[in-house]
mmCIF file of C-alpha atoms in Angstrom:
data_model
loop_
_atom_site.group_PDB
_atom_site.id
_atom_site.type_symbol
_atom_site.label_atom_id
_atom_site.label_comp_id
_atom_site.label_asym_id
_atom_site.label_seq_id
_atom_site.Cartn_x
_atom_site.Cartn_y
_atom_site.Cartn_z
ATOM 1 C CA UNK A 882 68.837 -82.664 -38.727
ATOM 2 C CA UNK A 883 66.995 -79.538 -39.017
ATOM 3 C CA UNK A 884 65.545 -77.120 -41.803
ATOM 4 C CA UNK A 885 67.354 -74.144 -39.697
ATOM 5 C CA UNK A 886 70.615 -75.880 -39.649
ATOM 6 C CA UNK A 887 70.401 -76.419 -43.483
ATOM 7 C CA UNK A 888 69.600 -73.006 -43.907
ATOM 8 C CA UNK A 889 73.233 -71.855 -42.215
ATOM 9 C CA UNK A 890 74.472 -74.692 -43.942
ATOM 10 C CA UNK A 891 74.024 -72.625 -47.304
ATOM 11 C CA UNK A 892 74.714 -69.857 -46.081
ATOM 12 C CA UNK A 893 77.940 -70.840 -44.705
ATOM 13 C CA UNK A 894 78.501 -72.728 -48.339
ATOM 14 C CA UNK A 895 77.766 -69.617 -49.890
ATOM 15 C CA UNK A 896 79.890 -66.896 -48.051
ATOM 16 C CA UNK A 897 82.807 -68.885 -47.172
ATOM 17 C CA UNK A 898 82.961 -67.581 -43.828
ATOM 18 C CA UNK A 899 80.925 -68.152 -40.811
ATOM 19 C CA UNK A 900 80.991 -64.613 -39.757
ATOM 20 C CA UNK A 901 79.840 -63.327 -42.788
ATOM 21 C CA UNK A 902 77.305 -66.207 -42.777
ATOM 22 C CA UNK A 903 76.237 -65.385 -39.079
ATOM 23 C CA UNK A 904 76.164 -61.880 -40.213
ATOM 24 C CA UNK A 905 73.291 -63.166 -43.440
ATOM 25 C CA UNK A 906 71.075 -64.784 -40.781
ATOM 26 C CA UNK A 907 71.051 -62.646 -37.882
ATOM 27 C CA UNK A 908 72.855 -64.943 -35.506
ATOM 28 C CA UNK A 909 76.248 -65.014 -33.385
ATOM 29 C CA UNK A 910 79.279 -66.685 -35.295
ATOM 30 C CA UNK A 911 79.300 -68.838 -32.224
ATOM 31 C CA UNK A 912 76.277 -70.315 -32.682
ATOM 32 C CA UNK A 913 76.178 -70.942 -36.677
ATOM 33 C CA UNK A 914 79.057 -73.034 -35.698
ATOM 34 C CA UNK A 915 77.871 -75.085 -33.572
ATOM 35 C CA UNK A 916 74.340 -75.666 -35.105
ATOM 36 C CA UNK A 917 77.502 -76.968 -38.281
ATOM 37 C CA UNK A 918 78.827 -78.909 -35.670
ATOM 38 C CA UNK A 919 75.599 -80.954 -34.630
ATOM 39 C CA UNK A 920 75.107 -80.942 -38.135
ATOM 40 C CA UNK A 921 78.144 -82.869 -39.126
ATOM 41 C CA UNK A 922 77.273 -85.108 -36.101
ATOM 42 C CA UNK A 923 73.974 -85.809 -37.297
ATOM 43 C CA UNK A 924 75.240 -86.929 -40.504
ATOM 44 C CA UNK A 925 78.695 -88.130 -39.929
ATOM 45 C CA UNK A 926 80.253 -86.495 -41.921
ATOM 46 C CA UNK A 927 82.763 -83.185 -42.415
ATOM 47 C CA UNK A 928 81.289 -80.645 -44.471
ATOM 48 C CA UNK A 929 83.964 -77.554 -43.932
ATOM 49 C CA UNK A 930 87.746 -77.657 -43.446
ATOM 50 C CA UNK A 931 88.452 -74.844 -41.102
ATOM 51 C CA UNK A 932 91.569 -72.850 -40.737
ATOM 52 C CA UNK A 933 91.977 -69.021 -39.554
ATOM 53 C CA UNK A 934 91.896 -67.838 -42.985
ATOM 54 C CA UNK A 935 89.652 -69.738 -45.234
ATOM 55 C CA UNK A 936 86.827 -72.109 -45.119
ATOM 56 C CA UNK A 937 86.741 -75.322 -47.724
ATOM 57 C CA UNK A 938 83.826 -77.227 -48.543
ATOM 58 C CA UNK A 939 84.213 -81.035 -48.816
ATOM 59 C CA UNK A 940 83.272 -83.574 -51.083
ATOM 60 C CA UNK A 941 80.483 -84.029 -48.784
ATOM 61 C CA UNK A 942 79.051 -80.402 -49.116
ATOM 62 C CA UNK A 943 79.077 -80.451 -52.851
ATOM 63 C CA UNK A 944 76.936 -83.741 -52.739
ATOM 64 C CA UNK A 945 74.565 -81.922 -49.954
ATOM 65 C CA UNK A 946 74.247 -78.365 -51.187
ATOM 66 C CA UNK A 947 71.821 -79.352 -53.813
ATOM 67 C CA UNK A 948 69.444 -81.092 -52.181
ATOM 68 C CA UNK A 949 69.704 -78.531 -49.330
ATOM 69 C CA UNK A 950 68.580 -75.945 -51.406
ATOM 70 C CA UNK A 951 65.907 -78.243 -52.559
ATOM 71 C CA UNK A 952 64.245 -79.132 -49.228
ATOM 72 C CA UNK A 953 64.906 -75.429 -47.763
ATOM 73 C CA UNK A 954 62.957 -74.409 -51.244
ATOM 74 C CA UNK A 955 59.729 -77.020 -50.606
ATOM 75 C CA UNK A 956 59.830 -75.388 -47.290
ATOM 76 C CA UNK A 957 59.112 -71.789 -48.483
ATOM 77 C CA UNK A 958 56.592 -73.763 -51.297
ATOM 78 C CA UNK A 959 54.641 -75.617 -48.094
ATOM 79 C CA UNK A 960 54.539 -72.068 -46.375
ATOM 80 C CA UNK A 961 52.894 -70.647 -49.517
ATOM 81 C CA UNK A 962 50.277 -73.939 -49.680
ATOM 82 C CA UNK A 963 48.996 -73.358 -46.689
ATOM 83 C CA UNK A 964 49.228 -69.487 -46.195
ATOM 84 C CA UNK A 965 45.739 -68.543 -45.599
ATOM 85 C CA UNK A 966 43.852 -66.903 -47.801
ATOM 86 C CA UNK A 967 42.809 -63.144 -47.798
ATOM 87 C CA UNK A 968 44.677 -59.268 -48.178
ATOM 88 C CA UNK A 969 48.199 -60.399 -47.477
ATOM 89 C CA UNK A 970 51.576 -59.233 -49.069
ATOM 90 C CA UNK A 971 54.841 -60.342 -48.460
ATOM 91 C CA UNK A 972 57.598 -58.364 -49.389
ATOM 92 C CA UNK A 973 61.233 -59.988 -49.380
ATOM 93 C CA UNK A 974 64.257 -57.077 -49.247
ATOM 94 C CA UNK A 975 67.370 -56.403 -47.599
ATOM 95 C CA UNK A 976 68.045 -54.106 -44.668
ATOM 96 C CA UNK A 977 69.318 -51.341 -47.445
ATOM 97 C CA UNK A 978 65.844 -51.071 -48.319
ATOM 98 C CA UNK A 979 64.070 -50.939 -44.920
ATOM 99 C CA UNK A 980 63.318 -47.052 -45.048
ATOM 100 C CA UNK A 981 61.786 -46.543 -48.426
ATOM 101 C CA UNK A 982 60.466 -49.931 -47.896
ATOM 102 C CA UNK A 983 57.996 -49.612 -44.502
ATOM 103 C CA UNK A 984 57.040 -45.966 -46.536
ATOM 104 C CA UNK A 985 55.897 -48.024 -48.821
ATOM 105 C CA UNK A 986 54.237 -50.436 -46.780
ATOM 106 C CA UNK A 987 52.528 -47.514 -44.906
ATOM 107 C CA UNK A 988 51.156 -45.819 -47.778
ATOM 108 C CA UNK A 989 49.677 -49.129 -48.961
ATOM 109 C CA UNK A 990 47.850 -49.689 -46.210
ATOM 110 C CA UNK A 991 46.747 -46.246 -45.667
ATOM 111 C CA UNK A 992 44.842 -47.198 -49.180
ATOM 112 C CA UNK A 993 43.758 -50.135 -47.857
ATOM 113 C CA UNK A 994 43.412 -50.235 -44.345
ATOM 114 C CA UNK A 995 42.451 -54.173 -44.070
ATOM 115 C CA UNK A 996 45.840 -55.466 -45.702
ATOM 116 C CA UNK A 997 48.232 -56.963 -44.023
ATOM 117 C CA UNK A 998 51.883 -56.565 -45.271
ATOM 118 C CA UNK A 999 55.314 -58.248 -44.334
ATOM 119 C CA UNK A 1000 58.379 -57.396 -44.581
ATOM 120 C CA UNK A 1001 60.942 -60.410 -44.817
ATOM 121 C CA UNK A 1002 64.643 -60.390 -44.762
ATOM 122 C CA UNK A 1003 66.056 -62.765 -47.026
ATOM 123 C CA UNK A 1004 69.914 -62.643 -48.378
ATOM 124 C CA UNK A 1005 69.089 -61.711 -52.896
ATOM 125 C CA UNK A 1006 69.314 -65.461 -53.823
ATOM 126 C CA UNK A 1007 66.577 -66.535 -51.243
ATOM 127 C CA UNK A 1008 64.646 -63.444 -52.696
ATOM 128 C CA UNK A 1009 64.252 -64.572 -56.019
ATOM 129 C CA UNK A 1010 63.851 -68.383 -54.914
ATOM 130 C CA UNK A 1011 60.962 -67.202 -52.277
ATOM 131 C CA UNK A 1012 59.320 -65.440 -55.354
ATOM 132 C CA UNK A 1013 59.660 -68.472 -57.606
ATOM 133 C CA UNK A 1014 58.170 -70.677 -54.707
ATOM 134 C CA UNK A 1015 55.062 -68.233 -54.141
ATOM 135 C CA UNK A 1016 56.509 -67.821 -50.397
ATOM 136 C CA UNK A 1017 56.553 -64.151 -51.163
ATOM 137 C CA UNK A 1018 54.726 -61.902 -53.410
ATOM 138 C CA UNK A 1019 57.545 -59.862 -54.539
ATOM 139 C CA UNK A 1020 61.400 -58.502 -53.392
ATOM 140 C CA UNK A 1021 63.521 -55.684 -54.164
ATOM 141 C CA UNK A 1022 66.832 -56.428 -55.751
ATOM 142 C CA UNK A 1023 69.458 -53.916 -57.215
ATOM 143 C CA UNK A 1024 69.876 -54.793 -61.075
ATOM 144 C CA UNK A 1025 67.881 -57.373 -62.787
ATOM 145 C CA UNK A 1026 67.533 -61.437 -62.832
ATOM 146 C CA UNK A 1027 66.416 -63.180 -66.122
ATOM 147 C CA UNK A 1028 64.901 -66.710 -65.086
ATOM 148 C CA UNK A 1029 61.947 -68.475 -66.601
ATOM 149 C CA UNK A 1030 58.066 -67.071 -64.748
ATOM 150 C CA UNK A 1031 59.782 -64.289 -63.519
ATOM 151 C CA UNK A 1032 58.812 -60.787 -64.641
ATOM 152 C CA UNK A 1033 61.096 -57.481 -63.007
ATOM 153 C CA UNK A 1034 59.683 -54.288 -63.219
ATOM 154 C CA UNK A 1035 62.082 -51.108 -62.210
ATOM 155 C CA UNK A 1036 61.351 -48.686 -59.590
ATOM 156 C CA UNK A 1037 64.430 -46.149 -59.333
ATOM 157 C CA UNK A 1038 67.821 -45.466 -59.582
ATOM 158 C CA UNK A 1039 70.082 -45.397 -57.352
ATOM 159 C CA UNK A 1040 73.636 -43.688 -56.831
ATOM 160 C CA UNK A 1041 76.496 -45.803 -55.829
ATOM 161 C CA UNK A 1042 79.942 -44.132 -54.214
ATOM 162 C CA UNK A 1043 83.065 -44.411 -54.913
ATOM 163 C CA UNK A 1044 84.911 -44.296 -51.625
ATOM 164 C CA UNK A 1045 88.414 -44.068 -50.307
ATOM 165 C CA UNK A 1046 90.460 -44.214 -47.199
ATOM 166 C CA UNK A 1047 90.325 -40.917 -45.804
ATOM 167 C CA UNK A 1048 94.560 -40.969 -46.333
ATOM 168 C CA UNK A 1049 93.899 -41.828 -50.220
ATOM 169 C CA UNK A 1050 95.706 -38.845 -51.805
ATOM 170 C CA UNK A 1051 92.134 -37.859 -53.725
ATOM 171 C CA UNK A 1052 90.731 -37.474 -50.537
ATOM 172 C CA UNK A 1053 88.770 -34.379 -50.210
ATOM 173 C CA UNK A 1054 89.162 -33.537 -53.930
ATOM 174 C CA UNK A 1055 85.495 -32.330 -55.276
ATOM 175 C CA UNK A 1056 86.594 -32.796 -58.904
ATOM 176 C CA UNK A 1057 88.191 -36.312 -59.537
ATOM 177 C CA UNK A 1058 87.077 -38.311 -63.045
ATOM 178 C CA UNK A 1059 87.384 -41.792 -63.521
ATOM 179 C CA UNK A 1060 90.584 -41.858 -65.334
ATOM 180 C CA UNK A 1061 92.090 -40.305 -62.573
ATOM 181 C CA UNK A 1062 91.063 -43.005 -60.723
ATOM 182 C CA UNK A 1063 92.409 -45.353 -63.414
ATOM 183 C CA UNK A 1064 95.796 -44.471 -61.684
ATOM 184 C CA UNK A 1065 95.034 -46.119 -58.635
ATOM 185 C CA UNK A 1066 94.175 -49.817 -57.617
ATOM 186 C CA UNK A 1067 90.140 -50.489 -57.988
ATOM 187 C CA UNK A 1068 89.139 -53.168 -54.890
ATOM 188 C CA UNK A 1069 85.529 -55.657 -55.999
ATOM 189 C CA UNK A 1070 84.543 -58.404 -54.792
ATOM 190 C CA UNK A 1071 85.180 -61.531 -57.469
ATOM 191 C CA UNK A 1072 82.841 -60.898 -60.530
ATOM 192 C CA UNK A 1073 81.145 -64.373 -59.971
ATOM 193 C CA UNK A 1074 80.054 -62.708 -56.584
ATOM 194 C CA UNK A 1075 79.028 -59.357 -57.784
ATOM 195 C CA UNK A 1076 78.386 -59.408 -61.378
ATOM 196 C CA UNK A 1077 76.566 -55.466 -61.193
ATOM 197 C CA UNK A 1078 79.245 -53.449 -59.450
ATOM 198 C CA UNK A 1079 81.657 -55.462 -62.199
ATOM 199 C CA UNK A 1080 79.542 -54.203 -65.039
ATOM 200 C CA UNK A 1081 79.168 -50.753 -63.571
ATOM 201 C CA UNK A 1082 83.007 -50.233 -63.758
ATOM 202 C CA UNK A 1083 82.537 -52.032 -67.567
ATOM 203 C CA UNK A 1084 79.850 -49.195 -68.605
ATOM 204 C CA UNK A 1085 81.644 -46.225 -66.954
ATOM 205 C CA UNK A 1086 84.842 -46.830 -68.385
ATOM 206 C CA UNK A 1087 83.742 -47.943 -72.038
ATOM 207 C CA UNK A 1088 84.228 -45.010 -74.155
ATOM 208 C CA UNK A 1089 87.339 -43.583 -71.829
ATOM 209 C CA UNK A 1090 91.144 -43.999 -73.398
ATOM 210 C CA UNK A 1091 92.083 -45.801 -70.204
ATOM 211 C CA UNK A 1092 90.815 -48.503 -67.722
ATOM 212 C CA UNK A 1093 90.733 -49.264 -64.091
ATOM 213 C CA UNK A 1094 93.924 -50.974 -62.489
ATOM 214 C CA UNK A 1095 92.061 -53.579 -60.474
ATOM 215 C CA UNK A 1096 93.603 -54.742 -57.450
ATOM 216 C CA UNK A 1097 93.686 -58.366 -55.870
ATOM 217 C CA UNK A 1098 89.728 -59.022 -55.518
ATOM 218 C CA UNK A 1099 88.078 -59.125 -51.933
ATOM 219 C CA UNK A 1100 88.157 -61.837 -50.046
ATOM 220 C CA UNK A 1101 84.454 -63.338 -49.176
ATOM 221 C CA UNK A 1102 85.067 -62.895 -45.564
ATOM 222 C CA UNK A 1103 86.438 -59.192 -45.666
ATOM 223 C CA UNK A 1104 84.651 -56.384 -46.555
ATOM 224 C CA UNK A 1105 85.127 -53.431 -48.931
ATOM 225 C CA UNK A 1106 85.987 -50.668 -46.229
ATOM 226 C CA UNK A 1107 88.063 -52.832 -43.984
ATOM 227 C CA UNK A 1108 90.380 -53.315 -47.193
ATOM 228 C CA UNK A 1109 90.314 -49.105 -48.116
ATOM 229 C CA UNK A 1110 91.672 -49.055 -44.426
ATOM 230 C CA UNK A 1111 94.254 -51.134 -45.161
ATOM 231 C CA UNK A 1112 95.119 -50.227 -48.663
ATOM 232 C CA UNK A 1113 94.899 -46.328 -48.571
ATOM 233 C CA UNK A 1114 96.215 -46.208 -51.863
ATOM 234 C CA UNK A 1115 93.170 -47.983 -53.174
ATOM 235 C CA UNK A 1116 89.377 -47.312 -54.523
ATOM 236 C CA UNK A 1117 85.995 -49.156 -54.430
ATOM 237 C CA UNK A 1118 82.650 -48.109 -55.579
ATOM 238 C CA UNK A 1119 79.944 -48.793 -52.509
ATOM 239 C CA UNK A 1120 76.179 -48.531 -52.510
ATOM 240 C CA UNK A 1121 74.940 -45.521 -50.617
ATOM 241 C CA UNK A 1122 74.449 -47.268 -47.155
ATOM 242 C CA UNK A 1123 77.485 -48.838 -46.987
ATOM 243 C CA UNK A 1124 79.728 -45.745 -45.808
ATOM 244 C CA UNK A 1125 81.250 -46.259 -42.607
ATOM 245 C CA UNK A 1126 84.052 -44.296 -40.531
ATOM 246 C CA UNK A 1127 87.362 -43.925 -41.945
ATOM 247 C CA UNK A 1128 86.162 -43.925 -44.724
ATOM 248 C CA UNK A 1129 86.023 -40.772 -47.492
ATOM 249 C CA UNK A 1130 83.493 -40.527 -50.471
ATOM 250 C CA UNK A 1131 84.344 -38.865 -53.492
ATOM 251 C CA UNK A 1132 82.510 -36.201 -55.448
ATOM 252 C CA UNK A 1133 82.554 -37.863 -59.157
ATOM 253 C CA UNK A 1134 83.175 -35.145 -62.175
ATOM 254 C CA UNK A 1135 81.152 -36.173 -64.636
ATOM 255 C CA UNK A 1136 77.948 -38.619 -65.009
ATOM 256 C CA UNK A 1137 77.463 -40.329 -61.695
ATOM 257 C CA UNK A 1138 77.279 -43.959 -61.554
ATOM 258 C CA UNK A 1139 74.191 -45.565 -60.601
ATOM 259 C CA UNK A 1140 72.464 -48.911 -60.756
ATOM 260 C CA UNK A 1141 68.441 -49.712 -61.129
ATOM 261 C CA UNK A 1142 66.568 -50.809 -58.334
ATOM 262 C CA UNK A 1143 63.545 -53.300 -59.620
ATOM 263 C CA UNK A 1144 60.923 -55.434 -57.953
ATOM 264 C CA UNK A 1145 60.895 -59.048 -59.106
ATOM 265 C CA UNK A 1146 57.164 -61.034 -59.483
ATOM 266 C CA UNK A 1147 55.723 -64.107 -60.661
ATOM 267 C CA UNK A 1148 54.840 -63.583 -64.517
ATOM 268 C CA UNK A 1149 51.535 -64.908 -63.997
ATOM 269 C CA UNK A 1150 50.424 -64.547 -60.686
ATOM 270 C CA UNK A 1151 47.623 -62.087 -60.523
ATOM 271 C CA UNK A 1152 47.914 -58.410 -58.910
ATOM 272 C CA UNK A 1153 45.741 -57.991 -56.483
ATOM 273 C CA UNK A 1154 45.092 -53.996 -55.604
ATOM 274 C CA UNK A 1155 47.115 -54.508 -52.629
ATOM 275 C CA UNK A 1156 50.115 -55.074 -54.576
ATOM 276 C CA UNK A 1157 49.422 -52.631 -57.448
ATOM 277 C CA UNK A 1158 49.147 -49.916 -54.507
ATOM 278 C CA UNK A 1159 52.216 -51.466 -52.662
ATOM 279 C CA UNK A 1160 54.550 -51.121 -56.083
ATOM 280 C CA UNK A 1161 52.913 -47.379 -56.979
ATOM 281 C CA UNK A 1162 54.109 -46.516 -53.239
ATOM 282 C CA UNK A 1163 57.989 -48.277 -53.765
ATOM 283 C CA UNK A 1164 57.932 -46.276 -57.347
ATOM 284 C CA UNK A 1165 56.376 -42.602 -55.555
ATOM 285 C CA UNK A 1166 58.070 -42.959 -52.447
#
């Protein structure tokens, strides 16, 4: 057994899919399976039941996941332990926030030239937990956590966009509102998978007469635009870089809808100058 393979163990556990879970930690779907396979070997046990169309966790996997999490989390708390000492940042994000992210990173170290500052990938739970463990000095997360010696401090805003099929019938329009919208099926994700986009739709539609039609949620292993493809009739709000082709974006009448972006740190860990300059960069750049 190793840490890596209980890494794309949760991951797998997590998504529901091995594609979208090969997709989370930059590998082929080929080989997150078999690195499961070897896995299951190692152990003796099943941990997924596999068809084309869904992936099932077993009694075994709801008895593992736990203490999984635990030994990939005293991983990230050795790393810390032993990190040597001296002007180093890490800085845990998603690809979304690459650009404004290594602007950031560069004006930080243009103030102080001896620092050295990372930028790690991590899917938004392993941000937080990586925080937590002192593995990483501070991430970037869209909307806001609330857990126990964790302090979030916002940076921007950021617009989302509601998006179409480009053979929706709103198509093209410049003026469209959200109760027009209200006509037409809304796709999310499950609310238990993305609780901000959920209470996005929630705050926009509050004080309006009527309410989004939501259609069947999105499956874990399909994705937003691949759906609008193949329900033109339907709607879906995206963040900014998730537009893709075939796809149409819709100019919003009325007050856009947007979600906070924040950077989450240790309540008491102390700021060195590095990372003051770092987060004055993320909130200038």
């Amino acid at each position: 057994m190793e840490l890596r393979q209980l890494s794309y163990f949760v991951a797998v556990c997590e998504e529901l899919s091995f594609s979208r879970a090969a997709t989370r930690c930059f590998i082929s779907q080929s080989a997150i399976s078999h690195q499961i396979a070897r896995l299951e070997h190692d152990l003796g046990v099943q941990l997924f039941e596999r068809s084309t169309r869904s992936v099932v966790p077993t009694d075994a996997t709801t008895r593992l996941l736990p203490l999984a999490k635990q030994m990939l989390s005293l991983e990230s708390a050795i790393r810390a332990a032993v990190r040597a000492s001296g002007p180093r940042i890490r800085l845990a994000a998603n690809m979304s926030f690459a650009t404004r992210s290594l602007s950031a990173i560069a004006g930080a170290r243009e103030a102080h030239p001896g620092a050295e500052i990372e930028f790690v990938i991590k899917p938004f739970r392993q941000r937080i937990a990586a925080v937590a463990d002192g593995d990483c000095d501070l991430a970037l997360i869209r909307g806001s956590v609330d857990q126990p010696g964790l302090s979030v401090e916002k940076l921007w805003v950021e617009d989302l966009v509601v998006a179409t099929s480009t053979a929706h019938p709103l198509a093209g329009r410049d003026d469209v509102t959200l109760a027009t919208l209200g006509d037409f099926p809304l796709l999310l994700p499950p609310e238990q998978e993305q609780v901000l986009l959920h209470n996005v739709v929630r705050k926009a539609y509050a004080e309006l007469p009527t309410r989004p039609t939501f259609g069947p949620p999105i499956p874990p292993d399909h994705t937003a635009t691949m759906e609008l493809i193949n329900r033109p009739d339907a709607w879906t709000i995206l963040y900014a870089d998730s537009q893709t082709e075939g796809i149409a974006t819709l100019k919003l009448a009325g007050s856009p809808l947007r979600v906070p972006v924040s950077a989450v740190l240790r309540s008491e860990a102390r700021r060195s100058p590095i990372l003051e300059s770092l987060l004055s960069s993320l909130h200038g750049s």
